[in-house]
Structure formats: C-alpha cells, structure tokens
GROMACS .gro file of C-alpha atoms in nm:
model
  244
    1MET     CA    1   1.943  -2.002   0.715
    2SER     CA    2   2.158  -1.689   0.671
    3SER     CA    3   2.222  -1.460   0.968
    4VAL     CA    4   2.037  -1.173   0.795
    5TYR     CA    5   1.731  -1.387   0.720
    6ARG     CA    6   1.739  -1.531   1.074
    7ALA     CA    7   1.756  -1.180   1.221
    8GLY     CA    8   1.454  -1.079   1.014
    9TRP     CA    9   1.253  -1.374   1.145
   10ILE     CA   10   1.355  -1.296   1.505
   11ALA     CA   11   1.256  -0.930   1.469
   12PHE     CA   12   0.919  -1.027   1.321
   13LEU     CA   13   0.859  -1.279   1.600
   14LEU     CA   14   0.926  -1.011   1.859
   15ILE     CA   15   0.676  -0.777   1.689
   16VAL     CA   16   0.410  -1.048   1.691
   17VAL     CA   17   0.474  -1.154   2.051
   18LEU     CA   18   0.494  -0.803   2.197
   19ALA     CA   19   0.209  -0.649   1.997
   20PRO     CA   20  -0.138  -0.674   2.156
   21LEU     CA   21  -0.338  -0.940   1.975
   22ARG     CA   22  -0.668  -0.815   1.840
   23VAL     CA   23  -0.932  -1.048   1.700
   24TYR     CA   24  -1.011  -0.820   1.407
   25ALA     CA   25  -0.645  -0.791   1.306
   26GLY     CA   26  -0.643  -1.137   1.146
   27LEU     CA   27  -0.328  -1.166   0.938
   28ILE     CA   28  -0.040  -0.932   1.013
   29ALA     CA   29   0.229  -0.879   0.749
   30SER     CA   30   0.590  -0.788   0.821
   31GLY     CA   31   0.552  -0.467   0.618
   32THR     CA   32   0.292  -0.234   0.474
   33ARG     CA   33   0.446  -0.245   0.126
   34VAL     CA   34   0.691  -0.454  -0.074
   35ILE     CA   35   0.971  -0.306  -0.286
   36TYR     CA   36   1.094  -0.535  -0.566
   37THR     CA   37   1.416  -0.400  -0.719
   38GLU     CA   38   1.522  -0.491  -1.072
   39GLY     CA   39   1.765  -0.782  -1.073
   40THR     CA   40   1.630  -0.932  -0.751
   41ARG     CA   41   1.582  -1.307  -0.781
   42GLU     CA   42   1.291  -1.304  -0.536
   43THR     CA   43   1.174  -1.126  -0.224
   44SER     CA   44   0.985  -1.241   0.082
   45LEU     CA   45   0.697  -1.131   0.302
   46MET     CA   46   0.625  -1.285   0.642
   47LEU     CA   47   0.273  -1.330   0.778
   48ALA     CA   48   0.145  -1.405   1.127
   49ASN     CA   49  -0.200  -1.535   1.219
   50THR     CA   50  -0.302  -1.342   1.533
   51ASN     CA   51  -0.637  -1.522   1.555
   52SER     CA   52  -0.705  -1.797   1.805
   53TRP     CA   53  -0.823  -2.020   1.519
   54PRO     CA   54  -0.657  -2.153   1.203
   55VAL     CA   55  -0.724  -1.988   0.868
   56ILE     CA   56  -0.691  -2.082   0.504
   57VAL     CA   57  -0.503  -1.813   0.309
   58GLN     CA   58  -0.508  -1.761  -0.065
   59SER     CA   59  -0.242  -1.521  -0.197
   60TRP     CA   60  -0.207  -1.358  -0.540
   61VAL     CA   61  -0.101  -1.034  -0.711
   62ASP     CA   62  -0.335  -0.821  -0.924
   63ASP     CA   63  -0.407  -0.463  -1.030
   64GLY     CA   64  -0.597  -0.379  -0.711
   65SER     CA   65  -0.926  -0.527  -0.830
   66GLY     CA   66  -0.911  -0.818  -0.584
   67ASN     CA   67  -0.952  -1.065  -0.872
   68PRO     CA   68  -0.748  -1.387  -0.830
   69ALA     CA   69  -0.802  -1.460  -1.202
   70TYR     CA   70  -0.627  -1.138  -1.310
   71ALA     CA   71  -0.396  -1.239  -1.595
   72GLY     CA   72  -0.173  -0.931  -1.620
   73THR     CA   73   0.034  -0.981  -1.308
   74PRO     CA   74   0.413  -1.013  -1.347
   75PHE     CA   75   0.451  -1.164  -1.000
   76ILE     CA   76   0.391  -1.511  -0.859
   77VAL     CA   77   0.332  -1.562  -0.486
   78LEU     CA   78   0.429  -1.895  -0.328
   79PRO     CA   79   0.260  -2.071  -0.165
   80ALA     CA   80  -0.061  -1.963  -0.337
   81VAL     CA   81  -0.287  -2.143  -0.088
   82PHE     CA   82  -0.192  -2.257   0.262
   83ARG     CA   83  -0.327  -2.322   0.610
   84LEU     CA   84  -0.194  -2.108   0.893
   85GLN     CA   85  -0.232  -2.229   1.250
   86PRO     CA   86  -0.330  -1.998   1.539
   87GLU     CA   87  -0.039  -1.763   1.617
   88GLY     CA   88   0.151  -1.934   1.336
   89ILE     CA   89   0.398  -1.768   1.097
   90GLN     CA   90   0.434  -1.826   0.724
   91GLY     CA   91   0.687  -1.684   0.479
   92LEU     CA   92   0.573  -1.594   0.128
   93ARG     CA   93   0.808  -1.596  -0.172
   94ILE     CA   94   0.738  -1.331  -0.435
   95VAL     CA   95   0.892  -1.403  -0.775
   96TYR     CA   96   0.902  -1.177  -1.083
   97ASN     CA   97   0.815  -1.375  -1.399
   98GLN     CA   98   1.016  -1.138  -1.623
   99SER     CA   99   0.713  -0.994  -1.804
  100PRO     CA  100   0.819  -0.659  -1.959
  101LEU     CA  101   0.755  -0.353  -1.739
  102PRO     CA  102   0.836   0.016  -1.799
  103ARG     CA  103   1.206   0.094  -1.756
  104ASP     CA  104   1.169   0.467  -1.688
  105ARG     CA  105   0.939   0.452  -1.386
  106GLU     CA  106   0.802   0.242  -1.101
  107SER     CA  107   0.519  -0.003  -1.159
  108VAL     CA  108   0.269  -0.086  -0.887
  109PHE     CA  109   0.056  -0.395  -0.821
  110TRP     CA  110  -0.131  -0.532  -0.517
  111ILE     CA  111  -0.060  -0.841  -0.310
  112ASN     CA  112  -0.386  -0.998  -0.191
  113LEU     CA  113  -0.408  -1.205   0.128
  114TYR     CA  114  -0.752  -1.367   0.129
  115GLU     CA  115  -0.823  -1.511   0.473
  116ILE     CA  116  -1.097  -1.771   0.528
  117PRO     CA  117  -1.174  -1.882   0.886
  118PRO     CA  118  -1.302  -2.232   0.965
  119VAL     CA  119  -1.667  -2.318   1.027
  120SER     CA  120  -1.741  -2.499   1.351
  121LYS     CA  121  -1.910  -2.835   1.293
  122ASN     CA  122  -2.073  -2.810   1.635
  123MET     CA  123  -2.283  -2.509   1.538
  124PRO     CA  124  -2.622  -2.545   1.369
  125GLU     CA  125  -2.589  -2.470   0.997
  126GLN     CA  126  -2.839  -2.183   1.016
  127SER     CA  127  -2.630  -2.018   1.291
  128ARG     CA  128  -2.298  -2.030   1.109
  129LEU     CA  129  -2.140  -1.705   1.001
  130GLN     CA  130  -1.825  -1.723   0.789
  131LEU     CA  131  -1.643  -1.397   0.725
  132ALA     CA  132  -1.363  -1.388   0.468
  133MET     CA  133  -1.124  -1.094   0.472
  134ASN     CA  134  -0.898  -0.973   0.191
  135THR     CA  135  -0.595  -0.765   0.290
  136GLN     CA  136  -0.413  -0.579   0.013
  137LEU     CA  137  -0.053  -0.455   0.018
  138LYS     CA  138   0.116  -0.259  -0.258
  139ILE     CA  139   0.413  -0.409  -0.437
  140PHE     CA  140   0.637  -0.170  -0.631
  141TYR     CA  141   0.866  -0.285  -0.909
  142ARG     CA  142   1.167  -0.053  -0.937
  143PRO     CA  143   1.403  -0.042  -1.234
  144ASN     CA  144   1.762   0.045  -1.154
  145ASP     CA  145   1.914   0.391  -1.199
  146LEU     CA  146   1.598   0.600  -1.171
  147SER     CA  147   1.652   0.964  -1.076
  148PRO     CA  148   1.604   1.152  -0.849
  149ALA     CA  149   1.641   0.917  -0.553
  150PRO     CA  150   1.303   0.815  -0.408
  151GLU     CA  151   1.370   0.996  -0.080
  152ASN     CA  152   1.396   1.321  -0.277
  153ALA     CA  153   1.078   1.275  -0.480
  154ALA     CA  154   0.842   1.459  -0.243
  155SER     CA  155   1.044   1.780  -0.273
  156ARG     CA  156   0.985   1.780  -0.650
  157LEU     CA  157   0.605   1.781  -0.626
  158LYS     CA  158   0.411   2.086  -0.740
  159PHE     CA  159   0.058   2.176  -0.634
  160ARG     CA  160  -0.201   2.419  -0.769
  161ALA     CA  161  -0.564   2.503  -0.695
  162VAL     CA  162  -0.810   2.424  -0.975
  163GLN     CA  163  -1.175   2.529  -0.997
  164GLU     CA  164  -1.431   2.332  -1.196
  165GLY     CA  165  -1.781   2.476  -1.176
  166ASP     CA  166  -1.838   2.550  -0.808
  167ARG     CA  167  -1.591   2.283  -0.688
  168TRP     CA  168  -1.227   2.335  -0.595
  169TYR     CA  169  -0.949   2.080  -0.628
  170VAL     CA  170  -0.584   2.047  -0.534
  171GLU     CA  171  -0.390   1.923  -0.836
  172CYS     CA  172  -0.063   1.743  -0.771
  173ASP     CA  173   0.198   1.735  -1.047
  174ASN     CA  174   0.445   1.451  -0.999
  175PRO     CA  175   0.743   1.493  -1.237
  176THR     CA  176   0.935   1.200  -1.084
  177PRO     CA  177   0.947   0.829  -1.177
  178TRP     CA  178   0.808   0.730  -0.835
  179TYR     CA  179   0.455   0.674  -0.710
  180ILE     CA  180   0.366   0.914  -0.429
  181SER     CA  181   0.115   0.774  -0.177
  182PHE     CA  182  -0.060   1.045   0.023
  183THR     CA  183  -0.243   0.995   0.350
  184ASP     CA  184  -0.366   1.357   0.371
  185ILE     CA  185  -0.343   1.687   0.183
  186ILE     CA  186  -0.436   2.007   0.367
  187VAL     CA  187  -0.491   2.356   0.230
  188ARG     CA  188  -0.390   2.609   0.498
  189ASP     CA  189  -0.481   2.978   0.492
  190GLY     CA  190  -0.392   3.153   0.813
  191LYS     CA  191  -0.565   2.963   1.094
  192THR     CA  192  -0.809   2.782   0.865
  193GLU     CA  193  -0.743   2.444   0.709
  194ARG     CA  194  -0.929   2.226   0.458
  195HIS     CA  195  -0.851   1.859   0.412
  196VAL     CA  196  -0.904   1.704   0.070
  197GLU     CA  197  -1.177   1.441   0.056
  198ARG     CA  198  -1.059   1.095   0.155
  199GLU     CA  199  -1.027   0.830  -0.114
  200MET     CA  200  -0.947   0.460  -0.096
  201ASP     CA  201  -0.626   0.513  -0.291
  202MET     CA  202  -0.455   0.852  -0.288
  203MET     CA  203  -0.153   0.781  -0.508
  204THR     CA  204  -0.024   1.014  -0.775
  205ALA     CA  205   0.143   0.814  -1.052
  206PRO     CA  206   0.486   0.894  -1.200
  207PHE     CA  207   0.503   1.171  -1.463
  208SER     CA  208   0.136   1.257  -1.416
  209GLN     CA  209  -0.113   1.487  -1.247
  210ARG     CA  210  -0.402   1.400  -1.019
  211ARG     CA  211  -0.674   1.613  -0.868
  212TYR     CA  212  -0.799   1.577  -0.511
  213ALA     CA  213  -1.138   1.730  -0.430
  214LEU     CA  214  -1.186   1.985  -0.151
  215PRO     CA  215  -1.509   1.987   0.050
  216GLY     CA  216  -1.748   2.279   0.006
  217ASN     CA  217  -1.716   2.550  -0.256
  218ALA     CA  218  -1.513   2.817  -0.074
  219PRO     CA  219  -1.241   2.956  -0.305
  220VAL     CA  220  -0.873   2.884  -0.248
  221THR     CA  221  -0.686   3.214  -0.212
  222SER     CA  222  -0.336   3.301  -0.329
  223ALA     CA  223  -0.228   3.319   0.036
  224SER     CA  224  -0.293   2.947   0.086
  225HIS     CA  225  -0.024   2.683   0.106
  226ILE     CA  226  -0.024   2.305   0.110
  227GLN     CA  227   0.076   2.064   0.383
  228PHE     CA  228   0.085   1.704   0.266
  229TYR     CA  229   0.143   1.371   0.437
  230TYR     CA  230   0.290   1.083   0.241
  231VAL     CA  231   0.428   0.732   0.290
  232ASP     CA  232   0.805   0.694   0.266
  233GLU     CA  233   1.027   0.399   0.169
  234ARG     CA  234   0.987   0.222   0.503
  235GLY     CA  235   0.612   0.274   0.527
  236ALA     CA  236   0.646   0.565   0.771
  237ILE     CA  237   0.427   0.873   0.728
  238LEU     CA  238   0.617   1.197   0.669
  239ASN     CA  239   0.495   1.548   0.595
  240ASP     CA  240   0.614   1.845   0.392
  241THR     CA  241   0.481   2.180   0.271
  242SER     CA  242   0.449   2.347  -0.066
  243GLN     CA  243   0.324   2.676  -0.205
  244LEU     CA  244   0.024   2.689  -0.436
   0.00000   0.00000   0.00000
C-alpha cells in the first residue's frame, strides 16, 4: 500500500471514529462528489457503515434515475454487491470503460449506494420492517485542458430576472465547460431578500441557461443583485455576488 493511499485510509478512519455516529446516517462516503480526470486509470471511494448492524450494499452508476439497469453509464463500480459489517470500511474502485464522452465539457453521472439492512429472524414476520436507503453522489468526468480553470468558473456566471406571466425567475447563464451546483440563490434588494424555490438538483449545465423560480409574484427591480451559494471542487460551499 502506497504512503499516499495509506494516509487517505488513516484520515478517513479518523473521520469515522471521531464523528458522532447517528443511526440514520447509514453509509458515510469519504467525499460528497467524485472527480474523474481524463487519463486516470481508476479512482476510489471509501465507505463506512456507521450502523450497529451489517448491511448489504449494491453500487452502480446511472443518470440520476436510481435505476441499476441503466445501460448508458461509462463507469463500472467494483465491487457491485458486498456485505459491510457494523462500523466496517469498504473501498470502491470506479473504472471508466472508455465509452465516448464530450471533449469540450464536463459530463456528470450519479453513483448509487443502495443499502439493505438485515431482517431479524427472531421477530414475527408481520412485525418486520425493512427499510432500504439509496444514497447518490455525483461523479464528474473531466477532459483535460478545459478553460477557464474550474475555480474561476463561478466568476463567469451571468444572471438576469425573467418574467413569465405573473411568475418571476432568476436565469443563470453558464458560459463555462463546468457544471455549477448551487445550494441557494438569493435576490437582494436593500434589506429584503428572496430565495429561489428549492429543487432536488440545482445544477446549471455547461454552455447552457437554467431558470430558478422565485416565490410569489413581486417584481424584481433593477436595483436588485444576486447572492449565490455553490459547491466547489472539494465539496465546500462558497458564495459570490452578481448584478442582475
């Protein structure tokens, strides 16, 4: 085992040991997203079972639909099915199968971690309750030599207010080759603020526009500006501002 890989395992073990264990947490991954750079032979993701019981885990990559039979994935996750003991740790290997992907922009897929707890044989069958949980993490495939650098992408975004009927929207124009994942977008006008409506996935794709709905039907004035929160390379949440 290389010193770098060993250090990664040690750091992950410390996170698992020092973090408070919560029953509902189930599986904990070593990151909130996976970046797969062109030319990489494979990458890894470490999982920890924080439950006090073993689980069966099925892993696969799809388009976000949660469908293990999805045929369009360019990634293979190994092992695909495994048993993870209580407080156990398992490393996943993620391998690109060389299916063609766009060369001028990022591509995004979802890693699924489907967690099935055991059923106690000592419980009456009518009293058994089995809850399966599916955790999804984004995996980004990145061709080499894209510009600008991903850490500079947020500064290139442009926003404008759009009215359709009696509804108002914030439209984000992303002229970069990177996906931008927002956690919040706020329209500020003096001391007032309006948050866009929450959605399950708030990404704006490369070289595209996306509209985010504002609650109510109050108009957005020319004095308003935007504050937006987004996820950076390391999974941290940063914020920036922009004029409308």
